[in-house]
CSV table of C-alpha atoms in Angstrom, one decimal:
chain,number,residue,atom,x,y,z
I,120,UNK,CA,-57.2,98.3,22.3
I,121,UNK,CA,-58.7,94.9,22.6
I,122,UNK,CA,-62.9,95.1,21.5
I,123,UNK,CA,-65.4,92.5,21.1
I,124,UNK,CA,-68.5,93.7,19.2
I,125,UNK,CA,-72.0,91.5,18.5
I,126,UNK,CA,-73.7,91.2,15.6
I,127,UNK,CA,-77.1,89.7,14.3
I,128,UNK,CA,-80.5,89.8,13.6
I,129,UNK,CA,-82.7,91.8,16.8
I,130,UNK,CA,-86.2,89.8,16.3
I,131,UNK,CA,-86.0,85.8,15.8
I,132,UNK,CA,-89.4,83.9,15.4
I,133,UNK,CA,-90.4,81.0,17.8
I,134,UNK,CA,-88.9,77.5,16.8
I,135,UNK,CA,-86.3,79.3,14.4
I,136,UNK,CA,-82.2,79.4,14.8
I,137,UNK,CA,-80.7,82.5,16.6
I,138,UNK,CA,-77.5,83.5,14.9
I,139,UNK,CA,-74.7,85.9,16.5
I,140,UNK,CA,-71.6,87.0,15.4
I,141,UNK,CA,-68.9,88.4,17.6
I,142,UNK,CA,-66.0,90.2,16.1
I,143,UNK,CA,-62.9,90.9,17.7
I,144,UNK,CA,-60.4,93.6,17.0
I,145,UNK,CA,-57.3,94.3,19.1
I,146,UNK,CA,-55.9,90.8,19.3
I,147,UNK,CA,-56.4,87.3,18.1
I,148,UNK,CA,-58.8,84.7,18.4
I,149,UNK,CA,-55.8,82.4,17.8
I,150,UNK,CA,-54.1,83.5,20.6
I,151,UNK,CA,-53.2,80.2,23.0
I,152,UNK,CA,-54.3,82.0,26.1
I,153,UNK,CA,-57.3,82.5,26.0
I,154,UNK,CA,-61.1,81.3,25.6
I,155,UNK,CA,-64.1,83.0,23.8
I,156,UNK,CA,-67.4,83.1,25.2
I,157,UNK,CA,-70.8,83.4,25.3
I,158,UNK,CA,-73.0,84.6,27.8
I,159,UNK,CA,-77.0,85.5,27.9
I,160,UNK,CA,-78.9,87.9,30.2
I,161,UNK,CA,-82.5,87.7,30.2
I,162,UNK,CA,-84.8,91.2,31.0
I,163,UNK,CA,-84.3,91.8,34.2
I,164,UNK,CA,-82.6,88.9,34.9
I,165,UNK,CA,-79.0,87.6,35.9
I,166,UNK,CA,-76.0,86.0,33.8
I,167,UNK,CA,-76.3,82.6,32.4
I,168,UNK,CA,-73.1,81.5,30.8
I,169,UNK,CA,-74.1,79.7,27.4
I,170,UNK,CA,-70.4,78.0,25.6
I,171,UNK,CA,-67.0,79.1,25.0
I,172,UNK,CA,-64.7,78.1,22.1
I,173,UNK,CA,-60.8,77.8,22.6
I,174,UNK,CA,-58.4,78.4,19.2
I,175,UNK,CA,-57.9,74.9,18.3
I,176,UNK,CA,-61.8,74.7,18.0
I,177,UNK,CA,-62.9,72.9,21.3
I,178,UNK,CA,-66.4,74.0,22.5
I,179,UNK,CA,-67.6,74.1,25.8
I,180,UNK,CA,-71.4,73.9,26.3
I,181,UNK,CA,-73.8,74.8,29.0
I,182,UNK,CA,-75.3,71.6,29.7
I,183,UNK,CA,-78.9,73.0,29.6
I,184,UNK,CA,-78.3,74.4,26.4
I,185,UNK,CA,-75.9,71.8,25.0
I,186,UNK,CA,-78.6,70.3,22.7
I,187,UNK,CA,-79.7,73.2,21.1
I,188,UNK,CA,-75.9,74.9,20.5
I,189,UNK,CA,-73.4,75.5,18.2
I,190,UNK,CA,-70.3,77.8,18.6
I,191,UNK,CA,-67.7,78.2,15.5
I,192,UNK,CA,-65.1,80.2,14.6
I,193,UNK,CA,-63.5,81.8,11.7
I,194,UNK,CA,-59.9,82.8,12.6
I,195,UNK,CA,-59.8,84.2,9.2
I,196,UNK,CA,-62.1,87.0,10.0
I,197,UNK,CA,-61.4,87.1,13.6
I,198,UNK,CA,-64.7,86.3,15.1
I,199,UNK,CA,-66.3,83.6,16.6
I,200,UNK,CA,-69.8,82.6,16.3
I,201,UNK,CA,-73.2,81.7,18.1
I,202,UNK,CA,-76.4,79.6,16.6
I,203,UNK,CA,-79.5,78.8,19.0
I,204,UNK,CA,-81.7,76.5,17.1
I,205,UNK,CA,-85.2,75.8,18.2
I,206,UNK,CA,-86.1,79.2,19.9
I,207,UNK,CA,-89.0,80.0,22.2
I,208,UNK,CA,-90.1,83.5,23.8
I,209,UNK,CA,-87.7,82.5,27.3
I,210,UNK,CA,-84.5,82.8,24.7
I,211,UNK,CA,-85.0,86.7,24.8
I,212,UNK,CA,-82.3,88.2,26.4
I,213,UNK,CA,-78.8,90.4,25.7
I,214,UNK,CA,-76.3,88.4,24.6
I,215,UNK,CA,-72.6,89.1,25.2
I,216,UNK,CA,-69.3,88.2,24.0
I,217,UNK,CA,-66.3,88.1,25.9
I,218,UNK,CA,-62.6,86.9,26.5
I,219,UNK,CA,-61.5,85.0,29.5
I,220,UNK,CA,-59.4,82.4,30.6
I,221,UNK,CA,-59.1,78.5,32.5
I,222,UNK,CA,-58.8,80.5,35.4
I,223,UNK,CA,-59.4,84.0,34.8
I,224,UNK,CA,-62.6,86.1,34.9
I,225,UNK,CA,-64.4,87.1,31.6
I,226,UNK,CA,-62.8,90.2,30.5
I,227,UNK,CA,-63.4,92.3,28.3
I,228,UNK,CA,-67.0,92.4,27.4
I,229,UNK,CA,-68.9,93.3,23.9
I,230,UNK,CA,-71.5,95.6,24.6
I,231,UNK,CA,-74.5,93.1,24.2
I,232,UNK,CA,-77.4,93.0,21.9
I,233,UNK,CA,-80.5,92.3,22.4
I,234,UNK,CA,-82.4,89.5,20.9
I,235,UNK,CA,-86.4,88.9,21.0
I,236,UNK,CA,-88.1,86.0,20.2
I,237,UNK,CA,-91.4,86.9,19.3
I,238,UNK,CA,-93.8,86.0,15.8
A,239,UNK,CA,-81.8,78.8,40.4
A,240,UNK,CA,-77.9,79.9,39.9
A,241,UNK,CA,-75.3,77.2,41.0
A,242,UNK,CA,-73.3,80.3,42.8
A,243,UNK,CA,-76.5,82.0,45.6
A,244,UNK,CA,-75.9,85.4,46.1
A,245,UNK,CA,-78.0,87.6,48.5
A,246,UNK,CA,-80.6,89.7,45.8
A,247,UNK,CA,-80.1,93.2,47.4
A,248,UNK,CA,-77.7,94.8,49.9
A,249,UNK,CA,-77.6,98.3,51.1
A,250,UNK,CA,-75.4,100.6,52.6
A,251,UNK,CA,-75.3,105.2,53.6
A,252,UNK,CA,-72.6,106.8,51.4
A,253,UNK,CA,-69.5,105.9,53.4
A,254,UNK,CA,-70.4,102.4,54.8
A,255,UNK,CA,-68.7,99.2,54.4
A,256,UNK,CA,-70.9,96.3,52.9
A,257,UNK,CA,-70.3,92.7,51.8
A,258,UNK,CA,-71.8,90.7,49.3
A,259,UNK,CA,-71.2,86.5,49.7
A,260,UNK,CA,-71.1,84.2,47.1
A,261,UNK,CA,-71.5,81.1,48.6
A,262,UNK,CA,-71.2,78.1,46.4
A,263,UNK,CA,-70.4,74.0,46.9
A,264,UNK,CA,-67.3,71.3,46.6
A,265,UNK,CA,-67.1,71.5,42.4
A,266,UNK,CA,-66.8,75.1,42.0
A,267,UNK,CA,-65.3,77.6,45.0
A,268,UNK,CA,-64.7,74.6,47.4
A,269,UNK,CA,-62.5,72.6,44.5
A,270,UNK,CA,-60.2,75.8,44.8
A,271,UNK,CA,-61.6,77.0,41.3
A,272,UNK,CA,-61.3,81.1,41.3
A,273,UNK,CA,-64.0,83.5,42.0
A,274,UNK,CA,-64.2,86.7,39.8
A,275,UNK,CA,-66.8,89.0,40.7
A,276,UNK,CA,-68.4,91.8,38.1
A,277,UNK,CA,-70.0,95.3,38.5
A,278,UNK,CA,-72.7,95.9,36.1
A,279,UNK,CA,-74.4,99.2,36.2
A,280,UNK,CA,-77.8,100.0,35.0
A,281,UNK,CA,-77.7,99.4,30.7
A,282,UNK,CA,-74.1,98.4,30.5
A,283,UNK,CA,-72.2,95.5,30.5
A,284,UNK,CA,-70.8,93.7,33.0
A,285,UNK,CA,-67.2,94.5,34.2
A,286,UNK,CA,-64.4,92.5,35.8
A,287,UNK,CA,-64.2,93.9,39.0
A,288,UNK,CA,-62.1,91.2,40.7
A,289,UNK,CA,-60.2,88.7,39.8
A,290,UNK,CA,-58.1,85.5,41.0
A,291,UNK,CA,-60.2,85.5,44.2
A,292,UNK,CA,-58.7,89.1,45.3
A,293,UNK,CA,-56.8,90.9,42.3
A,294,UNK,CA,-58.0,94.0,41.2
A,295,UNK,CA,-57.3,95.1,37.6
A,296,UNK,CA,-56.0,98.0,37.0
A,297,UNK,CA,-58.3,101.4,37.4
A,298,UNK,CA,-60.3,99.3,39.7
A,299,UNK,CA,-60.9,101.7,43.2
A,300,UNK,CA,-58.7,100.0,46.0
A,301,UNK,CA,-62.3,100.5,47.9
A,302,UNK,CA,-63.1,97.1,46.5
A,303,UNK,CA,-62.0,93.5,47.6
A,304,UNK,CA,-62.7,90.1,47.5
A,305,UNK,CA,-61.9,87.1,49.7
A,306,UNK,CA,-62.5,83.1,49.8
A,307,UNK,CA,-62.8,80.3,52.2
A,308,UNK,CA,-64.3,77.4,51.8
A,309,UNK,CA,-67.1,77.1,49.9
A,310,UNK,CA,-67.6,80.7,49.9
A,311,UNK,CA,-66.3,84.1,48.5
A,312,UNK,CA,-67.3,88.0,49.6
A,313,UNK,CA,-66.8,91.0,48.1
A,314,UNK,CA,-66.5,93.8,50.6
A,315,UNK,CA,-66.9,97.5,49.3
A,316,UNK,CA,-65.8,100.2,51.7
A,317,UNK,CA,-66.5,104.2,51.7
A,318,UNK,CA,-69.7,103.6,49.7
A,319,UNK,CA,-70.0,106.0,47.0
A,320,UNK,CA,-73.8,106.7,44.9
A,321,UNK,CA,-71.7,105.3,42.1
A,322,UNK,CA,-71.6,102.1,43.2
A,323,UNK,CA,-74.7,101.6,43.3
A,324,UNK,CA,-75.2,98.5,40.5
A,325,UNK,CA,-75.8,94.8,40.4
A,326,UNK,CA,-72.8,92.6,41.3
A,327,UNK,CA,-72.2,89.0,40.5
A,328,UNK,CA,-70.1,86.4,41.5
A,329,UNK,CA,-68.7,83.9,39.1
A,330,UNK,CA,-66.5,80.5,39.1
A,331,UNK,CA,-65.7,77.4,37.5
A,332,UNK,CA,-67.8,74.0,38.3
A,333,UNK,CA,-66.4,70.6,37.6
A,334,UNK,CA,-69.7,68.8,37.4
A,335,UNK,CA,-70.8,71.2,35.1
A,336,UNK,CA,-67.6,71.5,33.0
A,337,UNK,CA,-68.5,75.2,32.7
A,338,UNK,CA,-68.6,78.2,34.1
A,339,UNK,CA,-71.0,79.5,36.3
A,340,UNK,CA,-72.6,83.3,37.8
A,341,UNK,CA,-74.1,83.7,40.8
A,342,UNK,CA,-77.7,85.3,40.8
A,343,UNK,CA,-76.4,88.5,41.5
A,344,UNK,CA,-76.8,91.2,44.0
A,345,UNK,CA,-78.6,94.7,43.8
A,346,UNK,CA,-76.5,97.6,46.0
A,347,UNK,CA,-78.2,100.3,46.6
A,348,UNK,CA,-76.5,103.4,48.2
A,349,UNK,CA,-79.3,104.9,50.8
């Protein structure tokens, strides 16, 4: 059964570098058909999609996040990760992991953690 | 402000049919990218609910549907149920972004 689980520190301080791991079990991150993403959901707030990373290593950024991102991977381990440098109190939010495709939807999900930027 | 708008809250009685658009521009739906739409109920995370405009995967109710034309997509629920009562969003592919995008999502509530 194909999981994605995230990982990574709960409280971050203002100006600091958010780090996330996601770790995948049931399949491959090297699997051809598919991408791995990223995506944030601020309290009470809707999705924002943050960057996605495809097997050979090609990122895909959010453009409003593009200077402050970086998304690796480590096949060997099977997870992909997320840093978000230069933090502020408007980067609290549950972040998620999840599968999808070119042209289909994000599926599955990770269950989210939450991340708070506060001193 | 989301690049896919979304009405914020819909409502329907336990039995009703409601909609929910997604109404986007000519670099996301209107380029023919897909819409996918999501149920996320309250603490959890999101679900694939729809996919490839109108699919369903599997375990998904046949109570739920989506449709596209134009620059727009709807997701129509019929025989409301209190369970369905979540937030639902919308979400595509957008050339000018070169990214992926969500609607603002939409708040049923089940009267």
């Amino acid at each position: 059964q194909l999981q994605l689980q995230e990982s990574g520190p709960g409280l971050v301080k203002p100006s600091e570098t958010l780090s996330l791991t996601c770790t995948v079990s049931g399949t491959s991150i090297s699997d051809s058909s598919y991408l791995w993403g990223w995506i944030r959901q601020p309290p009470g707030k809707g999705l924002e999609w943050i960057g996605t990373i495809y097997y050979t290593g090609s990122t895909y950024y959010n453009p409003s996040l593009k200077s402050r991102i970086t998304i690796s991977m480590d096949t060997s381990k099977n997870q992909f990760s997320l840093n978000l440098r230069s933090v502020t109190a408007a980067d609290t939010a549950v972040f998620y992991c999840a599968r999808h495709g070119y042209v289909s939807g994000f599926d599955p999900w990770g269950q989210g953690t939450l991340v708070t930027v506060s001193s | 402000q989301s690049v896919l708008t979304q009405p914020p809250s819909v409502s329907g009685a336990p039995g009703q049919r409601v909609t929910i658009s997604c109404t986007g521009s000519s670099s996301n739906i209107g380029a023919a990218y897909d819409v996918h739409w999501y149920q996320q109920l309250p603490g959890t995370a999101p679900k694939l609910l729809i996919y490839g405009n109108n699919n369903r995967p599997s375990g998904v109710p046949d109570r739920f549907s989506g449709s596209k034309s134009g620059t727009s997509a709807s997701l129509a629920i019929t025989g409301l149920q209190a369970e369905d009562e979540a937030e639902y969003y919308c979400q595509s592919y957008d050339s000018s972004l070169s990214g992926w995008v969500f609607g603002g999502g939409t708040k049923l509530t089940v009267l």
